[in-house]
């Protein structure tokens, strides 16, 4: 009896036309995340089978791969009644349960016993060997038996994180700050299959190296979700100082964010979308009128995955995906320094244009030309925290 991991694609199988594309992307992502493991991967149209000598560790890594809807630790035996019976007894031997049911799926119709009848065969066997009862509605254990060319027996199915394989949707650029919201927004974009890079506006010495390291760490945490993330660090100091020199304080943040969007849009045509962590009404720059004035500098689609979530809902996700503890570390962000006392909540476009009379194009170019690219999120950076 061989122990292995069986993966269910779920949502993917409904997209018939793109199925192969999906499956291949998923298997590439799985290979990448398991690159340090010894594994043998086989795939067909409905399942993937992963053989490895460390099933537990490998399946815990798989829990971070998008496009994966069910993960099962299964036992593979030859398709014949005696072998299956023996395997069921072995699998249940150390389990604590009072009630159970058997669910047989017979994909191989050459197998002579019908599913319902086979449920009875195995059910009687279990009743004879253990002090337990059948409960078809709410059993402690479900014994799944999938009869194919080989037979797979498993008990519990662990839910995968769902979504689509990262990369299936092309490239997006995530504006990643050290806050709580933008890592969650990035996670949600990855979940829909967008291959994200991250963009961080760095304003030393007004922002510290710790603030930057925090963003590097957050990018690294996101990258574990089968990403191919590169973090682009924009040297933003000069442009930001010019904004504060030239723009009345109540419009500082509005203009600052317009500059951020301009930079994000001029980095690379391969990015089809910009993603950020704005949430309607959270701060002055995220009222609907602020968002529309800020948005008007670009014709890129801007996706705001957390726009309609409450802060507490965003925090729940941040905790679940492992970014929260890092996000709440107390380092300042470029938006939190020089924050005006009374930021405008209803900014006017003509005023923005009037305030943008200073030479910002060359500064934007300088920002873009001097981007630092980080694609190694190893512990060296994290230890600096
Ligand atoms: P929180 O409210 O948890 O601090 P936040 O950082 O997301 O989250 P804001 O500072 O209002 O909140 O910024 C809104 C969005 O703008 C962020 O979610 C992020 O996408 C983007 N952003 C803000 N500052 C930066 C930065 N320094 N670099 C890159 N993107 C940024
Ligand atoms: Mg913030």
CSV table of C-alpha atoms and ligand atoms in Angstrom, one decimal:
chain,number,residue,atom,x,y,z
A,1,UNK,CA,0.0,0.0,0.0
A,2,UNK,CA,1.5,3.3,-1.1
A,3,UNK,CA,0.8,6.6,0.5
A,4,UNK,CA,0.6,9.6,-1.8
A,5,UNK,CA,-1.1,13.0,-2.3
A,6,UNK,CA,-4.0,13.3,-4.5
A,7,UNK,CA,-5.0,16.8,-5.7
A,8,UNK,CA,-8.4,17.9,-7.0
A,9,UNK,CA,-8.6,20.8,-9.3
A,10,UNK,CA,-12.2,21.8,-8.5
A,11,UNK,CA,-13.1,25.1,-10.2
A,12,UNK,CA,-10.6,24.4,-13.0
A,13,UNK,CA,-12.6,21.5,-14.4
A,14,UNK,CA,-15.5,23.7,-15.2
A,15,UNK,CA,-13.4,25.8,-17.6
A,16,UNK,CA,-13.3,23.1,-20.3
A,17,UNK,CA,-11.7,25.1,-23.1
A,18,UNK,CA,-8.8,26.3,-21.0
A,19,UNK,CA,-8.4,23.1,-19.0
A,20,UNK,CA,-5.0,22.1,-20.3
A,21,UNK,CA,-3.6,25.6,-19.9
A,22,UNK,CA,-4.8,25.6,-16.3
A,23,UNK,CA,-3.5,22.2,-15.4
A,24,UNK,CA,-0.1,22.9,-16.9
A,25,UNK,CA,0.2,26.2,-15.1
A,26,UNK,CA,-0.8,24.6,-11.9
A,27,UNK,CA,1.6,21.8,-12.3
A,28,UNK,CA,4.4,24.3,-13.1
A,29,UNK,CA,3.6,26.2,-9.9
A,30,UNK,CA,3.5,23.0,-7.9
A,31,UNK,CA,6.9,21.9,-9.2
A,32,UNK,CA,8.3,25.3,-8.3
A,33,UNK,CA,7.0,25.3,-4.8
A,34,UNK,CA,8.2,21.7,-4.3
A,35,UNK,CA,11.6,22.3,-5.9
A,36,UNK,CA,13.4,21.2,-2.7
A,37,UNK,CA,11.4,18.0,-2.3
A,38,UNK,CA,11.9,14.7,-4.0
A,39,UNK,CA,8.6,14.1,-5.8
A,40,UNK,CA,7.1,12.3,-8.7
A,41,UNK,CA,4.1,14.1,-10.2
A,42,UNK,CA,1.5,12.6,-12.5
A,43,UNK,CA,-1.5,14.5,-13.8
A,44,UNK,CA,-4.6,13.7,-15.7
A,45,UNK,CA,-7.7,15.7,-16.6
A,46,UNK,CA,-9.3,15.6,-13.1
A,47,UNK,CA,-6.5,14.8,-10.7
A,48,UNK,CA,-2.9,15.2,-9.9
A,49,UNK,CA,-1.0,12.5,-8.1
A,50,UNK,CA,2.2,13.4,-6.1
A,51,UNK,CA,4.4,10.6,-4.8
A,52,UNK,CA,6.9,11.6,-2.1
A,53,UNK,CA,8.4,10.2,1.0
A,54,UNK,CA,7.3,13.1,3.1
A,55,UNK,CA,3.6,13.4,2.5
A,56,UNK,CA,2.9,15.6,5.4
A,57,UNK,CA,5.5,18.3,4.7
A,58,UNK,CA,4.7,18.3,1.0
A,59,UNK,CA,0.9,18.6,1.6
A,60,UNK,CA,1.5,21.6,3.9
A,61,UNK,CA,3.4,23.4,1.2
A,62,UNK,CA,0.6,22.6,-1.3
A,63,UNK,CA,-1.9,24.4,1.0
A,64,UNK,CA,-0.4,27.7,-0.4
A,65,UNK,CA,-0.8,26.9,-4.0
A,66,UNK,CA,-3.7,28.7,-5.8
A,67,UNK,CA,-5.8,26.7,-8.2
A,68,UNK,CA,-5.9,23.7,-5.9
A,69,UNK,CA,-9.3,22.9,-4.3
A,70,UNK,CA,-8.8,19.7,-2.4
A,71,UNK,CA,-5.7,17.9,-1.0
A,72,UNK,CA,-6.0,14.4,0.1
A,73,UNK,CA,-3.5,12.0,1.6
A,74,UNK,CA,-4.5,8.7,-0.1
A,75,UNK,CA,-3.4,5.1,-0.2
A,76,UNK,CA,-3.0,3.5,-3.5
A,77,UNK,CA,-3.6,-0.2,-4.0
A,78,UNK,CA,-4.3,-2.6,-6.9
A,79,UNK,CA,-7.9,-2.6,-8.0
A,80,UNK,CA,-9.1,-5.9,-6.6
A,81,UNK,CA,-11.5,-6.5,-3.7
A,82,UNK,CA,-9.1,-8.3,-1.4
A,83,UNK,CA,-6.4,-5.7,-1.7
A,84,UNK,CA,-9.0,-2.9,-1.1
A,85,UNK,CA,-10.4,-4.7,1.9
A,86,UNK,CA,-7.0,-5.2,3.5
A,87,UNK,CA,-6.1,-1.5,2.8
A,88,UNK,CA,-9.3,-0.2,4.4
A,89,UNK,CA,-8.6,-2.2,7.6
A,90,UNK,CA,-5.0,-0.9,7.6
A,91,UNK,CA,-6.0,2.7,7.1
A,92,UNK,CA,-8.6,2.6,9.9
A,93,UNK,CA,-6.6,0.6,12.3
A,94,UNK,CA,-5.3,3.5,14.5
A,95,UNK,CA,-8.2,5.8,14.0
A,96,UNK,CA,-10.6,6.9,16.7
A,97,UNK,CA,-14.2,7.0,15.5
A,98,UNK,CA,-17.6,5.9,16.5
A,99,UNK,CA,-19.5,6.3,13.3
A,100,UNK,CA,-18.6,6.1,9.6
A,101,UNK,CA,-19.9,5.8,6.1
A,102,UNK,CA,-18.3,4.4,2.9
A,103,UNK,CA,-18.4,6.4,-0.4
A,104,UNK,CA,-17.3,4.4,-3.4
A,105,UNK,CA,-16.8,6.1,-6.8
A,106,UNK,CA,-16.3,3.6,-9.6
A,107,UNK,CA,-14.6,5.4,-12.5
A,108,UNK,CA,-13.4,2.1,-13.9
A,109,UNK,CA,-16.6,0.4,-15.0
A,110,UNK,CA,-14.6,-2.8,-15.6
A,111,UNK,CA,-14.6,-3.3,-11.9
A,112,UNK,CA,-17.5,-5.8,-11.5
A,113,UNK,CA,-19.1,-4.6,-8.3
A,114,UNK,CA,-21.4,-1.5,-8.5
A,115,UNK,CA,-20.6,1.4,-6.2
A,116,UNK,CA,-23.7,1.0,-3.9
A,117,UNK,CA,-23.0,-2.7,-3.5
A,118,UNK,CA,-19.3,-2.1,-2.8
A,119,UNK,CA,-20.3,0.4,-0.1
A,120,UNK,CA,-22.1,-2.5,1.5
A,121,UNK,CA,-19.2,-4.9,1.1
A,122,UNK,CA,-16.8,-2.5,2.8
A,123,UNK,CA,-19.3,-1.3,5.3
A,124,UNK,CA,-19.9,-4.8,6.6
A,125,UNK,CA,-16.2,-5.4,6.8
A,126,UNK,CA,-15.7,-2.3,8.9
A,127,UNK,CA,-18.7,-3.2,11.2
A,128,UNK,CA,-17.2,-6.7,11.7
A,129,UNK,CA,-13.8,-5.4,12.6
A,130,UNK,CA,-14.4,-2.3,14.7
A,131,UNK,CA,-16.9,-1.4,17.4
A,132,UNK,CA,-18.6,1.3,15.3
A,133,UNK,CA,-21.9,2.2,13.7
A,134,UNK,CA,-22.9,3.5,10.3
A,135,UNK,CA,-24.1,7.1,10.1
A,136,UNK,CA,-24.8,8.3,6.6
A,137,UNK,CA,-25.7,11.9,7.7
A,138,UNK,CA,-23.1,12.9,10.1
A,139,UNK,CA,-20.3,10.3,10.3
A,140,UNK,CA,-17.0,10.8,12.2
A,141,UNK,CA,-15.2,9.3,9.3
A,142,UNK,CA,-16.0,8.9,5.6
A,143,UNK,CA,-14.1,6.2,3.9
A,144,UNK,CA,-13.6,7.3,0.3
A,145,UNK,CA,-12.8,4.6,-2.3
A,146,UNK,CA,-12.1,5.7,-5.8
A,147,UNK,CA,-11.9,2.8,-8.2
A,148,UNK,CA,-9.8,3.6,-11.2
A,149,UNK,CA,-7.0,1.7,-12.9
A,150,UNK,CA,-5.6,1.7,-9.4
A,151,UNK,CA,-7.7,2.3,-6.4
A,152,UNK,CA,-7.3,5.2,-4.0
A,153,UNK,CA,-8.5,5.1,-0.5
A,154,UNK,CA,-8.7,8.2,1.7
A,155,UNK,CA,-10.5,9.5,4.7
A,156,UNK,CA,-10.5,13.3,5.0
A,157,UNK,CA,-10.2,15.8,2.3
A,158,UNK,CA,-8.3,19.0,3.2
A,159,UNK,CA,-9.6,22.1,1.5
A,160,UNK,CA,-7.0,23.8,-0.8
A,161,UNK,CA,-7.0,27.6,-1.0
A,162,UNK,CA,-8.9,27.6,-4.3
A,163,UNK,CA,-8.6,30.3,-6.9
A,164,UNK,CA,-6.8,30.0,-10.2
A,165,UNK,CA,-3.1,29.1,-10.8
A,166,UNK,CA,-0.9,32.2,-10.5
A,167,UNK,CA,0.2,33.4,-13.9
A,168,UNK,CA,-3.0,32.3,-15.8
A,169,UNK,CA,-4.0,35.9,-16.0
A,170,UNK,CA,-0.8,37.7,-17.0
A,171,UNK,CA,0.9,40.5,-15.1
A,172,UNK,CA,-0.2,43.1,-12.6
A,173,UNK,CA,1.6,45.5,-10.4
A,174,UNK,CA,0.7,45.7,-6.7
A,175,UNK,CA,1.4,48.9,-4.9
A,176,UNK,CA,2.7,47.4,-1.7
A,177,UNK,CA,3.1,49.5,1.5
A,178,UNK,CA,3.9,48.3,4.9
A,179,UNK,CA,0.3,48.5,6.0
A,180,UNK,CA,-2.3,45.8,6.5
A,181,UNK,CA,-4.4,46.4,3.4
A,182,UNK,CA,-2.1,46.1,0.4
A,183,UNK,CA,-0.7,42.6,1.2
A,184,UNK,CA,-4.3,41.4,1.5
A,185,UNK,CA,-5.1,43.0,-1.8
A,186,UNK,CA,-2.0,41.3,-3.3
A,187,UNK,CA,-3.1,37.9,-2.0
A,188,UNK,CA,-6.5,38.4,-3.5
A,189,UNK,CA,-5.1,39.2,-6.9
A,190,UNK,CA,-2.7,36.2,-6.8
A,191,UNK,CA,-5.7,34.1,-5.9
A,192,UNK,CA,-7.4,35.1,-9.2
A,193,UNK,CA,-4.3,34.0,-11.1
A,194,UNK,CA,-2.6,37.4,-11.6
A,195,UNK,CA,1.1,37.2,-11.7
A,196,UNK,CA,2.1,40.2,-9.5
A,197,UNK,CA,5.2,42.2,-9.0
A,198,UNK,CA,5.2,44.7,-6.1
A,199,UNK,CA,6.0,48.3,-6.2
A,200,UNK,CA,7.2,50.2,-3.1
A,201,UNK,CA,7.8,53.9,-2.8
A,202,UNK,CA,10.8,54.4,-0.6
A,203,UNK,CA,11.6,57.9,0.9
A,204,UNK,CA,14.8,57.6,2.8
A,205,UNK,CA,15.8,59.2,5.2
A,206,UNK,CA,12.2,60.2,5.9
A,207,UNK,CA,11.4,56.5,5.9
A,208,UNK,CA,13.7,54.0,7.6
A,209,UNK,CA,15.5,50.9,6.4
A,210,UNK,CA,13.2,49.0,8.8
A,211,UNK,CA,10.2,50.2,6.9
A,212,UNK,CA,11.7,48.9,3.7
A,213,UNK,CA,12.7,45.6,5.3
A,214,UNK,CA,9.1,45.2,6.4
A,215,UNK,CA,7.9,45.6,2.8
A,216,UNK,CA,10.5,43.1,1.7
A,217,UNK,CA,9.3,40.6,4.3
A,218,UNK,CA,5.7,41.2,3.2
A,219,UNK,CA,6.6,40.6,-0.4
A,220,UNK,CA,8.3,37.4,0.7
A,221,UNK,CA,5.3,36.2,2.5
A,222,UNK,CA,3.1,36.8,-0.5
A,223,UNK,CA,5.6,35.1,-2.8
A,224,UNK,CA,5.1,31.9,-0.9
A,225,UNK,CA,1.6,31.7,-2.4
A,226,UNK,CA,3.1,30.3,-5.6
A,227,UNK,CA,4.1,33.7,-6.8
A,228,UNK,CA,7.0,34.9,-9.0
A,229,UNK,CA,7.2,38.2,-7.3
A,230,UNK,CA,9.8,40.8,-7.9
A,231,UNK,CA,9.8,43.8,-5.6
A,232,UNK,CA,10.5,47.1,-7.3
A,233,UNK,CA,11.7,49.8,-4.9
A,234,UNK,CA,11.2,53.3,-6.2
A,235,UNK,CA,13.5,56.0,-4.8
A,236,UNK,CA,10.8,58.5,-4.1
A,237,UNK,CA,12.5,61.1,-1.8
A,238,UNK,CA,13.3,63.8,-4.3
A,239,UNK,CA,9.8,63.8,-5.9
A,240,UNK,CA,8.1,63.7,-2.5
A,241,UNK,CA,10.2,66.6,-1.3
A,242,UNK,CA,9.3,68.6,-4.4
A,243,UNK,CA,5.6,67.9,-3.7
A,244,UNK,CA,5.9,69.3,-0.2
A,245,UNK,CA,7.7,72.3,-1.5
A,246,UNK,CA,5.2,73.1,-4.2
A,247,UNK,CA,1.8,71.9,-3.2
A,248,UNK,CA,-0.4,73.4,-0.4
A,249,UNK,CA,-0.5,70.9,2.5
A,250,UNK,CA,-4.1,69.9,2.2
A,251,UNK,CA,-3.4,68.6,-1.4
A,252,UNK,CA,-0.1,66.9,-0.6
A,253,UNK,CA,-1.5,63.4,-0.3
A,254,UNK,CA,-3.7,63.8,-3.4
A,255,UNK,CA,-0.8,64.9,-5.5
A,256,UNK,CA,1.5,62.4,-4.0
A,257,UNK,CA,-0.8,59.6,-4.9
A,258,UNK,CA,-1.3,61.0,-8.4
A,259,UNK,CA,2.5,60.8,-8.8
A,260,UNK,CA,2.5,57.2,-7.5
A,261,UNK,CA,-0.1,56.2,-10.2
A,262,UNK,CA,1.9,58.0,-12.9
A,263,UNK,CA,5.0,56.1,-11.9
A,264,UNK,CA,3.2,52.8,-11.6
A,265,UNK,CA,1.8,53.2,-15.1
A,266,UNK,CA,5.1,54.1,-16.8
A,267,UNK,CA,7.2,51.2,-15.6
A,268,UNK,CA,6.5,48.4,-18.1
A,269,UNK,CA,3.8,47.8,-20.6
A,270,UNK,CA,3.6,44.1,-19.6
A,271,UNK,CA,1.6,45.1,-16.5
A,272,UNK,CA,-2.0,45.1,-17.5
A,273,UNK,CA,-3.5,46.3,-14.2
A,274,UNK,CA,-2.5,48.1,-11.1
A,275,UNK,CA,-3.6,46.6,-7.8
A,276,UNK,CA,-3.7,48.5,-4.5
A,277,UNK,CA,-5.1,48.3,-0.9
A,278,UNK,CA,-7.4,51.3,-1.0
A,279,UNK,CA,-10.7,50.8,0.8
A,280,UNK,CA,-13.6,53.2,0.3
A,281,UNK,CA,-13.8,55.9,2.9
A,282,UNK,CA,-10.9,54.6,5.1
A,283,UNK,CA,-8.9,57.8,4.9
A,284,UNK,CA,-9.2,61.2,3.1
A,285,UNK,CA,-7.5,60.0,0.0
A,286,UNK,CA,-9.9,57.1,-0.3
A,287,UNK,CA,-13.2,58.9,-0.5
A,288,UNK,CA,-14.9,58.3,-3.9
A,289,UNK,CA,-14.1,61.8,-5.0
A,290,UNK,CA,-10.4,61.5,-4.0
A,291,UNK,CA,-10.2,58.2,-5.8
A,292,UNK,CA,-11.6,59.5,-9.0
A,293,UNK,CA,-9.3,62.6,-9.0
A,294,UNK,CA,-6.3,60.4,-8.3
A,295,UNK,CA,-7.3,57.8,-10.8
A,296,UNK,CA,-7.7,60.3,-13.6
A,297,UNK,CA,-3.9,60.4,-14.3
A,298,UNK,CA,-4.0,56.9,-15.7
A,299,UNK,CA,-6.1,54.8,-18.0
A,300,UNK,CA,-4.8,51.5,-16.6
A,301,UNK,CA,-7.5,49.5,-14.8
A,302,UNK,CA,-7.0,49.8,-11.1
A,303,UNK,CA,-8.2,46.9,-9.0
A,304,UNK,CA,-8.9,47.4,-5.4
A,305,UNK,CA,-9.7,44.0,-4.0
A,306,UNK,CA,-10.4,45.3,-0.5
A,307,UNK,CA,-12.3,48.4,-1.5
A,308,UNK,CA,-15.6,47.1,-0.1
A,309,UNK,CA,-14.3,45.3,3.0
A,310,UNK,CA,-14.4,46.6,6.5
A,311,UNK,CA,-11.1,47.0,8.3
A,312,UNK,CA,-11.9,44.1,10.6
A,313,UNK,CA,-12.6,41.9,7.6
A,314,UNK,CA,-9.3,42.9,6.1
A,315,UNK,CA,-7.5,42.1,9.3
A,316,UNK,CA,-9.1,38.7,9.5
A,317,UNK,CA,-7.7,37.8,6.1
A,318,UNK,CA,-4.3,39.3,7.0
A,319,UNK,CA,-4.1,37.1,10.0
A,320,UNK,CA,-5.1,34.0,8.0
A,321,UNK,CA,-2.5,34.6,5.3
A,322,UNK,CA,0.3,35.4,7.7
A,323,UNK,CA,1.0,39.1,6.9
A,324,UNK,CA,-0.7,40.7,9.9
A,325,UNK,CA,2.1,40.3,12.4
A,326,UNK,CA,4.6,42.0,10.1
A,327,UNK,CA,2.1,44.7,8.9
A,328,UNK,CA,1.6,46.0,12.5
A,329,UNK,CA,5.3,46.5,13.2
A,330,UNK,CA,5.5,50.2,13.9
A,331,UNK,CA,7.5,51.6,11.1
A,332,UNK,CA,6.4,54.7,9.2
A,333,UNK,CA,5.3,54.8,5.6
A,334,UNK,CA,5.9,57.6,3.1
A,335,UNK,CA,2.2,58.4,3.3
A,336,UNK,CA,2.3,58.7,7.0
A,337,UNK,CA,5.2,61.2,7.2
A,338,UNK,CA,4.3,64.8,6.6
A,339,UNK,CA,0.6,64.0,6.8
A,340,UNK,CA,-1.3,67.3,6.6
A,341,UNK,CA,-3.6,68.2,9.5
A,342,UNK,CA,-6.5,68.7,7.2
A,343,UNK,CA,-6.2,66.6,4.0
A,344,UNK,CA,-8.8,67.5,1.4
A,345,UNK,CA,-11.6,64.9,1.2
A,346,UNK,CA,-13.2,66.4,-1.9
A,347,UNK,CA,-10.3,67.4,-4.1
A,348,UNK,CA,-10.9,69.3,-7.3
A,349,UNK,CA,-9.2,68.2,-10.5
A,350,UNK,CA,-8.4,71.8,-11.8
A,351,UNK,CA,-6.7,72.6,-8.5
A,352,UNK,CA,-4.5,69.4,-8.8
A,353,UNK,CA,-3.5,70.4,-12.3
A,354,UNK,CA,-2.7,74.0,-11.1
A,355,UNK,CA,-0.5,72.6,-8.3
A,356,UNK,CA,1.3,70.3,-10.6
A,357,UNK,CA,3.1,73.1,-12.4
A,358,UNK,CA,6.5,72.1,-11.1
A,359,UNK,CA,8.9,70.0,-13.2
A,360,UNK,CA,7.7,66.6,-12.2
A,361,UNK,CA,8.2,64.6,-15.4
A,362,UNK,CA,11.9,64.5,-15.1
A,363,UNK,CA,11.6,63.4,-11.5
A,364,UNK,CA,9.2,60.6,-12.5
A,365,UNK,CA,11.7,59.5,-15.1
A,366,UNK,CA,14.5,59.5,-12.5
A,367,UNK,CA,12.3,57.4,-10.2
A,368,UNK,CA,11.6,54.8,-12.9
A,369,UNK,CA,15.2,54.7,-14.1
A,370,UNK,CA,16.6,54.1,-10.7
A,371,UNK,CA,14.3,51.4,-9.5
A,372,UNK,CA,15.9,48.7,-7.3
A,373,UNK,CA,14.7,45.2,-8.1
A,374,UNK,CA,14.6,42.6,-5.3
A,375,UNK,CA,13.7,39.0,-6.0
A,376,UNK,CA,15.4,37.3,-3.2
A,377,UNK,CA,13.3,37.3,-0.1
A,378,UNK,CA,15.5,35.1,2.0
A,379,UNK,CA,16.1,35.4,5.7
A,380,UNK,CA,19.0,37.9,5.3
A,381,UNK,CA,16.5,40.6,4.9
A,382,UNK,CA,14.1,39.3,7.4
A,383,UNK,CA,16.8,39.2,10.1
A,384,UNK,CA,17.2,42.9,9.8
A,385,UNK,CA,13.8,43.4,11.3
B,1,LIG,P1,-3.1,50.6,6.2
B,1,LIG,O1,-4.4,51.4,6.2
B,1,LIG,O2,-3.3,49.3,6.8
B,1,LIG,O3,-1.9,51.4,6.6
B,1,LIG,P2,-2.4,51.0,3.6
B,1,LIG,O4,-0.9,51.2,3.7
B,1,LIG,O5,-2.9,50.1,2.5
B,1,LIG,O6,-3.0,50.3,4.7
B,1,LIG,P3,-2.7,53.9,2.8
B,1,LIG,O7,-1.5,54.4,3.3
B,1,LIG,O8,-3.9,54.7,2.8
B,1,LIG,O9,-3.2,52.5,3.5
B,1,LIG,O10,-2.5,53.6,1.2
B,1,LIG,C1,-3.4,53.1,0.3
B,1,LIG,C2,-2.8,52.2,-0.7
B,1,LIG,O11,-1.8,52.9,-1.4
B,1,LIG,C3,-2.0,51.1,-0.1
B,1,LIG,O12,-2.9,50.0,0.2
B,1,LIG,C4,-1.0,50.8,-1.1
B,1,LIG,O13,-1.6,50.0,-2.1
B,1,LIG,C5,-0.7,52.1,-1.7
B,1,LIG,N1,0.5,52.7,-1.0
B,1,LIG,C6,0.5,53.5,0.0
B,1,LIG,N2,1.8,53.8,0.4
B,1,LIG,C7,2.6,53.1,-0.5
B,1,LIG,C8,4.0,53.0,-0.6
B,1,LIG,N3,4.9,53.6,0.2
B,1,LIG,N4,4.5,52.2,-1.6
B,1,LIG,C9,3.6,51.5,-2.4
B,1,LIG,N5,2.3,51.6,-2.3
B,1,LIG,C10,1.8,52.4,-1.3
B,2,LIG,MG1,-0.5,52.6,5.1
